[in-house]
Tab-separated table of C-alpha atoms and ligand atoms in Angstrom:
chain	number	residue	atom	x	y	z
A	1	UNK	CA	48.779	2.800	30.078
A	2	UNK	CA	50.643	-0.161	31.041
A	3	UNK	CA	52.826	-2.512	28.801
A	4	UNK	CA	51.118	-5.230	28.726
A	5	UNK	CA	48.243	-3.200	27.427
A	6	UNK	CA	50.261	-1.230	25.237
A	7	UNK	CA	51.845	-4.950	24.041
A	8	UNK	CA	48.350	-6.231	22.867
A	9	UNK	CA	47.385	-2.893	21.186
A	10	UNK	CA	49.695	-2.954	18.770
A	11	UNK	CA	49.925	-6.890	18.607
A	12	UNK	CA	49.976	-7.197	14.201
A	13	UNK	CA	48.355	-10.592	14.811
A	14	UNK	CA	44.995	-9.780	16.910
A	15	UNK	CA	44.776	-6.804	14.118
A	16	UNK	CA	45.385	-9.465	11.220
A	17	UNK	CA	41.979	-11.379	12.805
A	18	UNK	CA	39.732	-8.268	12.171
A	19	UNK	CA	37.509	-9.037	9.233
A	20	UNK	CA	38.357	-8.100	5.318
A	21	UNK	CA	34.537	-6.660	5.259
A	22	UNK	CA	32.661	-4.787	8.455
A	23	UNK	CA	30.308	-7.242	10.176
A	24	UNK	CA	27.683	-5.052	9.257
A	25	UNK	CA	27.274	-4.748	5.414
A	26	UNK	CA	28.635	-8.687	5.206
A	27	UNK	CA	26.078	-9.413	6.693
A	28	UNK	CA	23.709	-7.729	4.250
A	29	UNK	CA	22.017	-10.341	1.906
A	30	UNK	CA	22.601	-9.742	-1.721
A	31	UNK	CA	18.900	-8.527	-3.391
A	32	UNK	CA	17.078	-11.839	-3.955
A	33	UNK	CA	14.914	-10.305	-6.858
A	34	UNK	CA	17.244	-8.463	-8.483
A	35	UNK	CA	19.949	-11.675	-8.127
A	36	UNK	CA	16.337	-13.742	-10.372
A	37	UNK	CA	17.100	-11.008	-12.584
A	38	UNK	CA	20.722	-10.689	-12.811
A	39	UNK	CA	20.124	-14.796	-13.757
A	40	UNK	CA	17.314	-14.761	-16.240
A	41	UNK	CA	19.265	-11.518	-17.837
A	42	UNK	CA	22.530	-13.499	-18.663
A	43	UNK	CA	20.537	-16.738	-19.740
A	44	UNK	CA	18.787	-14.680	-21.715
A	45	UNK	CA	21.309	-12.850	-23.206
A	46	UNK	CA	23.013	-16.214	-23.901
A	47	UNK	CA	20.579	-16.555	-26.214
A	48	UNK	CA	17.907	-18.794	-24.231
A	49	UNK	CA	13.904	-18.096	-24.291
A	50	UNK	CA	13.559	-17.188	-20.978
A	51	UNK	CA	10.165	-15.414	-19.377
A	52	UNK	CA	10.840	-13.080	-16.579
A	53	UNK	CA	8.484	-13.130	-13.810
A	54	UNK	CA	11.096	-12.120	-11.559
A	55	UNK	CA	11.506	-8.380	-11.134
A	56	UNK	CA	9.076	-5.696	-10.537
A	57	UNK	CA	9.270	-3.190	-12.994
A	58	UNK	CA	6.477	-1.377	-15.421
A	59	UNK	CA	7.737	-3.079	-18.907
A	60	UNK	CA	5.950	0.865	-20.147
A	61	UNK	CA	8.183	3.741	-21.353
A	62	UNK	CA	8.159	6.715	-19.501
A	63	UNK	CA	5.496	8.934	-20.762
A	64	UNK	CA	6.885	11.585	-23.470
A	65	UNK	CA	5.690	14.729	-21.590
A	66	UNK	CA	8.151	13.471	-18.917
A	67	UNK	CA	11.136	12.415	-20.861
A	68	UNK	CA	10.855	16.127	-22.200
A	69	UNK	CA	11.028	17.932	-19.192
A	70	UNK	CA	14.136	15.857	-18.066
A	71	UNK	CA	15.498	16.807	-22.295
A	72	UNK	CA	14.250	19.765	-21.553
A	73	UNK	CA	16.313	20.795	-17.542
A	74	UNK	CA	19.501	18.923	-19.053
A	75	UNK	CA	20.143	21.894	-21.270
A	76	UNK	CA	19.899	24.334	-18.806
A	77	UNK	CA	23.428	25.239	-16.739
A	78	UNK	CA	21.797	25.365	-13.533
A	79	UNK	CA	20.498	21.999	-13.475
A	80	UNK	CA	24.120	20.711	-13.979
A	81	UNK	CA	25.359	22.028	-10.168
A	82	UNK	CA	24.572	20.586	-7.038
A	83	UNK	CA	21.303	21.683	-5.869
A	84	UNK	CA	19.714	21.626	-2.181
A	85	UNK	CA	20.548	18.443	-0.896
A	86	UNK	CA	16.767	17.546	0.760
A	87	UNK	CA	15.693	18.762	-2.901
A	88	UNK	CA	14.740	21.281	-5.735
A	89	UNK	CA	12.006	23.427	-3.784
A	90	UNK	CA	9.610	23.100	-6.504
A	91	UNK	CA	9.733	19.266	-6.602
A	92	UNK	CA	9.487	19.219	-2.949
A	93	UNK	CA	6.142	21.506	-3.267
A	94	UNK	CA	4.868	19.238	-5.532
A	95	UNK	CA	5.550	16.399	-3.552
A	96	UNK	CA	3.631	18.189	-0.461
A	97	UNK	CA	0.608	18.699	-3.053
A	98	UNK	CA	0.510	15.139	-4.107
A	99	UNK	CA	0.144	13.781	-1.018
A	100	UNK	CA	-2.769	15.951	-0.003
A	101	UNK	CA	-4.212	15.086	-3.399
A	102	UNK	CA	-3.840	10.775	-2.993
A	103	UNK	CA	-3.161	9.804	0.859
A	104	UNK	CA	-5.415	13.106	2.236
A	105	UNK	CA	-2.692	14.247	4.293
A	106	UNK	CA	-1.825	17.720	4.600
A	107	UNK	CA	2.431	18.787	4.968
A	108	UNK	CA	4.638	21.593	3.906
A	109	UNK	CA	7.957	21.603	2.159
A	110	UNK	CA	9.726	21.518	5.435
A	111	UNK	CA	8.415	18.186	5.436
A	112	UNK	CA	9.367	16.600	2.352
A	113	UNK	CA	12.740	15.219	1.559
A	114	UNK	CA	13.561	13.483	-1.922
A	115	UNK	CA	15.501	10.964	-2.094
A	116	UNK	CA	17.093	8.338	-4.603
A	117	UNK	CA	14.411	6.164	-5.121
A	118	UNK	CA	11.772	4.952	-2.520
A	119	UNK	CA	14.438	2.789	-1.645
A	120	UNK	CA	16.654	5.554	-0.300
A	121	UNK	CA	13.461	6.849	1.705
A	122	UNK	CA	13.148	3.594	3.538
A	123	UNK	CA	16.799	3.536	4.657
A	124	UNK	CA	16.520	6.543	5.833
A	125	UNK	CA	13.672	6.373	7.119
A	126	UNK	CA	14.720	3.718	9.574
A	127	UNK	CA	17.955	5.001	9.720
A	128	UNK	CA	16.472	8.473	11.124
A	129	UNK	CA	14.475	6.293	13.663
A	130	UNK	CA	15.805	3.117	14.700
A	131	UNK	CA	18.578	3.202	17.402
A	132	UNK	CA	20.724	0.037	18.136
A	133	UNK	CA	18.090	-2.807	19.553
A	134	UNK	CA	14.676	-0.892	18.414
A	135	UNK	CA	12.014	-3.531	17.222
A	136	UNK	CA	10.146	-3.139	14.107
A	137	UNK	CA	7.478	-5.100	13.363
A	138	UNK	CA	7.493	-6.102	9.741
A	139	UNK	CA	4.272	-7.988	8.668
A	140	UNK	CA	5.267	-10.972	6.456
A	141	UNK	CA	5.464	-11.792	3.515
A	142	UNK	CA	7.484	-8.554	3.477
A	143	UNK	CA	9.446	-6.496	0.552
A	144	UNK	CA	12.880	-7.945	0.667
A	145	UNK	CA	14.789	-4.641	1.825
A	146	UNK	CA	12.788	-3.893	5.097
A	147	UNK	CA	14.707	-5.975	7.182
A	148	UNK	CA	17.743	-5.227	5.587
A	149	UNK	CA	17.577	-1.336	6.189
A	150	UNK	CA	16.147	-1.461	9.500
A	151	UNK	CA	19.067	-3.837	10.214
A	152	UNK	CA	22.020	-1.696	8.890
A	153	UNK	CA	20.238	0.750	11.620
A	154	UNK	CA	21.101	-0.968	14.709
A	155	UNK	CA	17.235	-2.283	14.446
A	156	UNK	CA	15.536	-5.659	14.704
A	157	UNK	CA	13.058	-6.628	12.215
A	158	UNK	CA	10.387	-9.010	13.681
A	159	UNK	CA	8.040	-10.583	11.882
A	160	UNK	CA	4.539	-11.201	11.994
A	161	UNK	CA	3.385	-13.593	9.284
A	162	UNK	CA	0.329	-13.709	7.318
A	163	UNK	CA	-0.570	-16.711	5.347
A	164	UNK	CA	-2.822	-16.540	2.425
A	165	UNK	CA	-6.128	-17.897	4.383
A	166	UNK	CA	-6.065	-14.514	5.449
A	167	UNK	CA	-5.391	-12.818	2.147
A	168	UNK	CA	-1.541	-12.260	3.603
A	169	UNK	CA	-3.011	-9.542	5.822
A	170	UNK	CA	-2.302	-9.370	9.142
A	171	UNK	CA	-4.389	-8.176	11.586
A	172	UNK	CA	-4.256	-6.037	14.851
A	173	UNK	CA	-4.444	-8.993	16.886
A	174	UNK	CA	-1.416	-10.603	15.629
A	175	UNK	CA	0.875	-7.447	15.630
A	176	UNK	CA	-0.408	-7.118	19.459
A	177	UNK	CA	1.149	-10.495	19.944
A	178	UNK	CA	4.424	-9.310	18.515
A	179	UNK	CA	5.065	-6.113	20.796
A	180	UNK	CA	7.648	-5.574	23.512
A	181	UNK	CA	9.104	-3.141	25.381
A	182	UNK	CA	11.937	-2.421	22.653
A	183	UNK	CA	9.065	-2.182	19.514
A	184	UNK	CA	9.350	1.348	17.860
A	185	UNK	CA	7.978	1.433	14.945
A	186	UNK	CA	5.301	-0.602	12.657
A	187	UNK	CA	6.025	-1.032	9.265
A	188	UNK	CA	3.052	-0.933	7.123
A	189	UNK	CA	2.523	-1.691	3.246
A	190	UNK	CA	-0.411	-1.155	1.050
A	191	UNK	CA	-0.913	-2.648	-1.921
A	192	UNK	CA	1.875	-4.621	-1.213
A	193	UNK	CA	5.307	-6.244	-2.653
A	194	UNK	CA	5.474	-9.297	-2.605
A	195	UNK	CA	1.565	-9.920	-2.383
A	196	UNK	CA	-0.268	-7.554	-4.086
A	197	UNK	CA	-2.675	-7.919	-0.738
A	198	UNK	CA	-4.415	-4.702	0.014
A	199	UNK	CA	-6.130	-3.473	3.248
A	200	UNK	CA	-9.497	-2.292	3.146
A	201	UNK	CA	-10.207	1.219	4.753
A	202	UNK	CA	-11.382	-0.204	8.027
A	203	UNK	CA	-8.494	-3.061	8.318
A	204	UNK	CA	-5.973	0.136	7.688
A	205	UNK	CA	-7.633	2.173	10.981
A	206	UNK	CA	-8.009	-0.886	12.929
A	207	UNK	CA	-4.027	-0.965	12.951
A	208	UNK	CA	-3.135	2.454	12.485
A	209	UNK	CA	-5.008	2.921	15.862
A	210	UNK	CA	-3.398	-0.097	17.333
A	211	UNK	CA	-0.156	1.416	16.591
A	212	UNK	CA	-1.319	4.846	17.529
A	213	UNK	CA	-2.709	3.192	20.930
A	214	UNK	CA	0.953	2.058	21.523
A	215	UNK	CA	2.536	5.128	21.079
A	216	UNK	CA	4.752	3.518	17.733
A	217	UNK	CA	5.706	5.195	14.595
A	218	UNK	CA	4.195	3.965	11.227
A	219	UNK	CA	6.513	3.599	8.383
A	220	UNK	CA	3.987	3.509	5.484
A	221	UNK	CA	4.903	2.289	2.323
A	222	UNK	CA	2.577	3.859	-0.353
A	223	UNK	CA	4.666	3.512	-3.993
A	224	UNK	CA	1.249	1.359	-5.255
A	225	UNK	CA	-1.210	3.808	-4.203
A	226	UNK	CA	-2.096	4.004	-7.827
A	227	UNK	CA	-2.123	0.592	-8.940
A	228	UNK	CA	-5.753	-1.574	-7.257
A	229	UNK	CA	-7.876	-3.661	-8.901
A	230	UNK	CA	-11.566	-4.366	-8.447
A	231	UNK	CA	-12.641	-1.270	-7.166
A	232	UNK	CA	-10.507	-1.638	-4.480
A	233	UNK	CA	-9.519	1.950	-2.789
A	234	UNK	CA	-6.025	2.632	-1.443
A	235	UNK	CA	-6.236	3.688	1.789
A	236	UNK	CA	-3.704	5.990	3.543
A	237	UNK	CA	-2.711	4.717	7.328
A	238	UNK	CA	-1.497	8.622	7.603
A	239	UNK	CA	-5.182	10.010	7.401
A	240	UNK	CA	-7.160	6.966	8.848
A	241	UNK	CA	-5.825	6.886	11.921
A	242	UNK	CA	-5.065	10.644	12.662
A	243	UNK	CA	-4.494	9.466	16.090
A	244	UNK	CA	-1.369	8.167	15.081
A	245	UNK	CA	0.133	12.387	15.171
A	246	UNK	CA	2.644	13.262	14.038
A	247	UNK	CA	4.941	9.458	14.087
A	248	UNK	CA	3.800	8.528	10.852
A	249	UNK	CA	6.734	8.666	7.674
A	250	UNK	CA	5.623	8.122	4.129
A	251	UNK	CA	7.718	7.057	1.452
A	252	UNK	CA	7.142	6.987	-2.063
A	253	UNK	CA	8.013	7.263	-5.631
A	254	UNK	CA	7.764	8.003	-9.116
A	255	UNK	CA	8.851	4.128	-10.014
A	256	UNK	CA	5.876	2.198	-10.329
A	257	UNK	CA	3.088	4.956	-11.268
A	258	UNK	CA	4.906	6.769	-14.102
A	259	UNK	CA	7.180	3.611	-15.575
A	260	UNK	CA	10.336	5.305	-14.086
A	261	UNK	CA	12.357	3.147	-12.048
A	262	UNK	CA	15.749	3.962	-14.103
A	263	UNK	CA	15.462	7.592	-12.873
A	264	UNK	CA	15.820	7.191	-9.372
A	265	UNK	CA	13.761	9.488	-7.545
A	266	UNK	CA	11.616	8.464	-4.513
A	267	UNK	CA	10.633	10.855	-1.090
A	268	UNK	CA	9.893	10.357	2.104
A	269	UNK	CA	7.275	12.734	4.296
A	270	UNK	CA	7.394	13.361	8.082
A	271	UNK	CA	7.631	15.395	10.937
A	272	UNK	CA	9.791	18.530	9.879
A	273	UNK	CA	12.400	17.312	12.715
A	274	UNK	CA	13.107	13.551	11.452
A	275	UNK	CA	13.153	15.059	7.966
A	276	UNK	CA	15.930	17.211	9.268
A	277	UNK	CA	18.119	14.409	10.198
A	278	UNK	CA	17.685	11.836	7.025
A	279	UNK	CA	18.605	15.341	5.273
A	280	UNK	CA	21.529	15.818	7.167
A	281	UNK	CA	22.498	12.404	6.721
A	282	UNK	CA	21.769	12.499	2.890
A	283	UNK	CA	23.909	15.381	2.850
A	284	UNK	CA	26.532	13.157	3.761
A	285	UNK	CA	25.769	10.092	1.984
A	286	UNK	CA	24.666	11.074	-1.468
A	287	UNK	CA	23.664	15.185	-1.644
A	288	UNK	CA	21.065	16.054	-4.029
A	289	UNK	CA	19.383	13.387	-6.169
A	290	UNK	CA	20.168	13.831	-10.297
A	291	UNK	CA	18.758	17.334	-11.193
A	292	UNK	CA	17.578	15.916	-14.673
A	293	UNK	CA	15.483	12.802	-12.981
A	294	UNK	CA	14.068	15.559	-10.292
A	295	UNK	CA	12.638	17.868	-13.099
A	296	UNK	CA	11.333	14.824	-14.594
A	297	UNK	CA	9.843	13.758	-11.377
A	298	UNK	CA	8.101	17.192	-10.891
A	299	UNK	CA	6.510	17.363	-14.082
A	300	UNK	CA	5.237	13.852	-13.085
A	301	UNK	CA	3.733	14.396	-9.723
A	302	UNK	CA	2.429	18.015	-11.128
A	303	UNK	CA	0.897	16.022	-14.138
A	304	UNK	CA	-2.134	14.158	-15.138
A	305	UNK	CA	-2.579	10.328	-13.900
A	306	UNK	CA	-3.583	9.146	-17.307
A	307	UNK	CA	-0.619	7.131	-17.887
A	308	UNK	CA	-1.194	4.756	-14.764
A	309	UNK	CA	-4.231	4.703	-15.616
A	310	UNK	CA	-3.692	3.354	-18.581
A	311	UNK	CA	-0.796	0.836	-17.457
A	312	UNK	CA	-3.704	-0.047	-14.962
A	313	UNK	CA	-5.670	-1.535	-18.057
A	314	UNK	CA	-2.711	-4.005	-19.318
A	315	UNK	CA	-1.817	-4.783	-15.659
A	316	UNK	CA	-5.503	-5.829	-14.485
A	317	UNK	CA	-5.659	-8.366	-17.732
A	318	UNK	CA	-2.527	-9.523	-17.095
A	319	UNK	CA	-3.483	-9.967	-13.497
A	320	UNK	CA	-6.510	-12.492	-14.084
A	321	UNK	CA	-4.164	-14.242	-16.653
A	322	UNK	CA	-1.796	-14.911	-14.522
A	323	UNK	CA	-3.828	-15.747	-11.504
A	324	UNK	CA	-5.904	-17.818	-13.743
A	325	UNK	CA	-3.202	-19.591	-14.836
A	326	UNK	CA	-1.500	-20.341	-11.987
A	327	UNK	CA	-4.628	-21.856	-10.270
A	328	UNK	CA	-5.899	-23.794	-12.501
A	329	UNK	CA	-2.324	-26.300	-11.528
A	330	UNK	CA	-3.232	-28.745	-9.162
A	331	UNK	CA	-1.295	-27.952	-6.365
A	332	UNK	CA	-1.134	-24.214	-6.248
A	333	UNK	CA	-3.092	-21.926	-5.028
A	334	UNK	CA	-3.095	-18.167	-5.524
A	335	UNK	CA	-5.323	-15.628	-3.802
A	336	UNK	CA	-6.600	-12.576	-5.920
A	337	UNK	CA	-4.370	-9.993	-5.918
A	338	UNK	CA	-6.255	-6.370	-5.508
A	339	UNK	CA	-2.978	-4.262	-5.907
A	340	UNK	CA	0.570	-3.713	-7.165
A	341	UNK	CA	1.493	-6.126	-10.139
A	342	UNK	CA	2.610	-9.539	-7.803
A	343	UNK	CA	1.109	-12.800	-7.856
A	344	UNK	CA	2.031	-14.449	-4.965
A	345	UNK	CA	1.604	-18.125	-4.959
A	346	UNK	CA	1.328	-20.920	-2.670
A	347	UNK	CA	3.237	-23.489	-3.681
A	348	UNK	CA	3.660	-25.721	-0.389
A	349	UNK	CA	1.952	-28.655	-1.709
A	350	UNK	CA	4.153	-29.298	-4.852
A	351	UNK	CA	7.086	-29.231	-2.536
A	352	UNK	CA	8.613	-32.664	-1.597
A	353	UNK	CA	6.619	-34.383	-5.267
A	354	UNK	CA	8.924	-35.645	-7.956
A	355	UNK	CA	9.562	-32.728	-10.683
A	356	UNK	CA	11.954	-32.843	-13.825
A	357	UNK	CA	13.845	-35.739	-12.203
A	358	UNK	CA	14.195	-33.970	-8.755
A	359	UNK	CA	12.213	-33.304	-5.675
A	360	UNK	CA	12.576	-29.779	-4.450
A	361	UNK	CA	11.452	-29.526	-0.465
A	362	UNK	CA	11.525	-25.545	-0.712
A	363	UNK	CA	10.638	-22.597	-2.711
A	364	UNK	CA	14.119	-22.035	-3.704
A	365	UNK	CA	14.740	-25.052	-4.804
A	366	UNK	CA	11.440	-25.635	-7.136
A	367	UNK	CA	12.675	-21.985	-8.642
A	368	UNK	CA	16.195	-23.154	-9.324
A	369	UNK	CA	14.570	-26.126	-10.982
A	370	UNK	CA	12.179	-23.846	-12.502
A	371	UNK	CA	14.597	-22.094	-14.507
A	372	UNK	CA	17.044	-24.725	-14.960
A	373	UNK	CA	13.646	-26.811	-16.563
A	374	UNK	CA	11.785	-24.669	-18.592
A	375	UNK	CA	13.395	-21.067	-18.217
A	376	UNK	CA	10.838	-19.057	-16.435
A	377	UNK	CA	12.209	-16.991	-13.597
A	378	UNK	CA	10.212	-16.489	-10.609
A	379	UNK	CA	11.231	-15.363	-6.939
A	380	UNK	CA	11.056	-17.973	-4.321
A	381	UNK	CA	9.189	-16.924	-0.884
A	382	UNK	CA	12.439	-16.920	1.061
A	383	UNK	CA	13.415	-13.466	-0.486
A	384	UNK	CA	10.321	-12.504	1.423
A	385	UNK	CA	9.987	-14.842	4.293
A	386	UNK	CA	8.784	-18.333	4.595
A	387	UNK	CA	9.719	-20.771	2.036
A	388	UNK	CA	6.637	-22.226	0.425
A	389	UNK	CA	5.760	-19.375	-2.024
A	390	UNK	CA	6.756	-17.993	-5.957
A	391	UNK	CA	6.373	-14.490	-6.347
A	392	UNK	CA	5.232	-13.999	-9.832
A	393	UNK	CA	5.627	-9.951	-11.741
A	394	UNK	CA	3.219	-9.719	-13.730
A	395	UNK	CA	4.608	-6.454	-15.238
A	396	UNK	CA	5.408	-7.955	-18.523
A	397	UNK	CA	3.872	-8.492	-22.257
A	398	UNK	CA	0.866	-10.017	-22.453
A	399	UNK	CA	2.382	-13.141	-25.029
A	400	UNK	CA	4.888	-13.284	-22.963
A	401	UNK	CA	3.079	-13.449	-20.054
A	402	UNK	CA	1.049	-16.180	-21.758
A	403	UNK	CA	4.123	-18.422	-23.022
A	404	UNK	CA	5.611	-18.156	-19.169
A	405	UNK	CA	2.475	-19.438	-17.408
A	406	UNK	CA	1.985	-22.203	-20.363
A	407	UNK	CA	5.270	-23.548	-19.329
A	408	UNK	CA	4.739	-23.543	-15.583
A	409	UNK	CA	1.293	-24.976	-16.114
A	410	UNK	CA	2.922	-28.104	-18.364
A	411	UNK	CA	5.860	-28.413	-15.885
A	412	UNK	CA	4.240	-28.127	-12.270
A	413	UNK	CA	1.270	-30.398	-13.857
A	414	UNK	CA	4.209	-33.210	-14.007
A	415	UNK	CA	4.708	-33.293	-10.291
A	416	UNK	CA	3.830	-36.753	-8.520
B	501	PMP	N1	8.759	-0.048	-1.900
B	501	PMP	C1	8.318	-1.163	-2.472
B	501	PMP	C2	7.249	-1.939	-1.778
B	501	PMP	C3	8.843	-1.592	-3.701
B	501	PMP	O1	8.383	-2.710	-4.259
B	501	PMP	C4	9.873	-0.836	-4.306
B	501	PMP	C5	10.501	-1.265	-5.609
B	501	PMP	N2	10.630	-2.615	-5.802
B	501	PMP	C6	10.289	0.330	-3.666
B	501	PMP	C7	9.725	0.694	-2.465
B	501	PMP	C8	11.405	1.210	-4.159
B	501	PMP	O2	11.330	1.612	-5.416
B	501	PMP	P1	12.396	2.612	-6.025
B	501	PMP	O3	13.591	2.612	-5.162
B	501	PMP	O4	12.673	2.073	-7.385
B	501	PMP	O5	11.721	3.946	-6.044
């Protein structure tokens, strides 16, 4: 090595320039719906009225039968060691059985790994996939943390928008316009967040075999499987489109269909050698998920699905309130959700109109003003893509579902 090398390698001042906080996670977006929340929370808590439309959470208690089991594996010793980091075998059978039972498709424990929260499952997902550069096509209006995990992977997200003429679903044709060389994987949601869109069974084959045609992976999204509307069906990319072989990753959850998104406890299902690496790397990251929240999660998935089913009752006439309410303002417009527990609105046509004394030209503007106004909070479209669009949970109390949309009606109605 010579000195002028050796000079500049230890040089305090070039090391002074390297940034506080890695390139990588800095660049990580803070969680749009959970920042509505973190808002509306401390407003609230300040003692203001406010109506939370932001986050998406079951506003249900766990079912009792649940809550026992966890009472019931917090008093035993063994439950309070480490356990298998990829999970406790019996969960991970039960997890196996599930998804023959819903999505059709037929795995063994070898292919199961559970994981803290769906959201765990998707970063590792990608992060078991995805080397530096890979392409991922992420139909839009997408969940918020797609792009985010497939970027801390090395991957690019690109997206293919769908706009509500077409019920925010896209189609083959449009994801055929998106593919290059570097495209790896398709993500795929359905019933969706933010939308609530969900494919019918022949839309779901139509791109599973596109993808399968292309020789991509499927990352399929299925933690609403439980919640349609209408009659609707879920459909599960993983069994209509068996061409698709093995490349197809599931992840999933106990969150929405059993009112447990405090316990953490999500999976994802694949080929036996991908689920080997996200274990491996889980071992690493975060070992086994919470013992307690795992025996609560098996007596879930091994029980009854009278609880959603229920929920799925409150949910569906909250549903038609909301999207009642919300199109009966001139200047919105909000297809029929068929899944999940969003409304997502179209709000483009309010933007750039005087409102409460200002004119908001985006999204994220008219839900500042929004809250600031009349103390409803809602998610503006650019947590999700294009600005243009409220997300709206309807996962909330029916009065207070009521009040919320009664104050949005009175104060978009003012817009001229
Ligand atoms: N996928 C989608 C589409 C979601 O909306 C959520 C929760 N908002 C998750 C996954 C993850 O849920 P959790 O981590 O709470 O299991």
């Amino acid at each position: 090595m010579n000195a002028t090398t050796d000079d500049s390698m230890r040089d305090d001042s070039t090391r002074q320039n390297l940034p506080r906080i890695s390139r990588r996670i800095a660049s990580i977006a803070e969680s749009a719906t959970l920042a509505v929340d973190a808002k509306a929370k401390a407003l609230k808590a300040s003692g203001r009225p406010v109506i939370g439309f932001g986050v998406g959470e079951p506003d249900f208690p766990t079912p009792d039968y649940i809550v026992q089991a966890a009472v019931d594996a917090a008093r035993q010793p063994r439950f309070h060691r480490y356990s298998p980091a990829g999970g406790l075998p019996d969960l991970k059978q039960a997890i196996a059985d599930k998804t023959l039972r819903d999505s059709g498709y037929s795995v063994d424990l070898a292919q199961v790994l559970v994981t803290n929260g769906g959201k765990q499952a998707v970063y590792q997902a990608f992060a078991g996939l995805l080397d530096p550069g890979d392409e991922v096509l992420v139909p839009s209006p997408f969940w918020t943390t797609y792009p985010e995990a497939i970027r801390l992977a090395g991957g690019v997200p690109v997206e293919v928008f769908a706009g509500p003429e077409q019920g925010y679903l896209v189609t083959p044709e449009q994801l055929d316009a998106a593919i290059t060389a570097r495209t790896k994987v398709l993500l795929f949601v359905s019933p969706s967040n933010p939308t609530g869109a969900v494919y019918g069974p022949d839309e779901v084959r139509r791109i599973g075999e596109w993808a399968a045609a292309h020789g991509l992976w499927v990352v399929t999204d299925e933690i609403y499987e439980h919640l349609t509307y209408d009659g609707v069906p879920f459909t599960s990319i993983a069994t209509a489109a068996p061409a698709l072989g093995d490349k197809v990753v599931i992840v999933n959850g106990v969150a929405k269909t059993y009112a447990m998104t405090g316990w953490r406890v999500g999976w994802m299902v694949g080929p036996k050698d991908l689920i080997k690496a996200a274990t491996n790397l889980q071992s690493h990251a975060t070992s086994n998920v919470a013992n307690v929240s795992q025996m609560a999660a098996l007596a879930a998935v091994s029980g009854p699905l009278t609880a959603v089913e229920e929920m799925k009752v409150a949910f569906d006439r909250r549903r038609r309130a909301m999207v009642g309410g919300l199109n009966a303002i001139d200047g919105v417009e909000c297809p029929t959700p068929h899944g999940a527990f969003y409304a997502y609105a179209d709000v483009r046509a309010l933007l750039g109109r005087k409102l409460g004394g200002s004119t908001p030209t985006t999204s994220a503007e008219l839900a500042t003003l929004i809250l600031e106004k009349v103390e409803v909070a809602v998610v503006p479209g650019e947590a999700f893509g294009p600005s243009g669009f409220l997300r709206l949970s309807y996962a909330l109390g029916d009065e207070d579902l009521a009040v919320g949309v009664g104050r949005l009606q009175e104060f978009l109605s003012s817009a001229g």
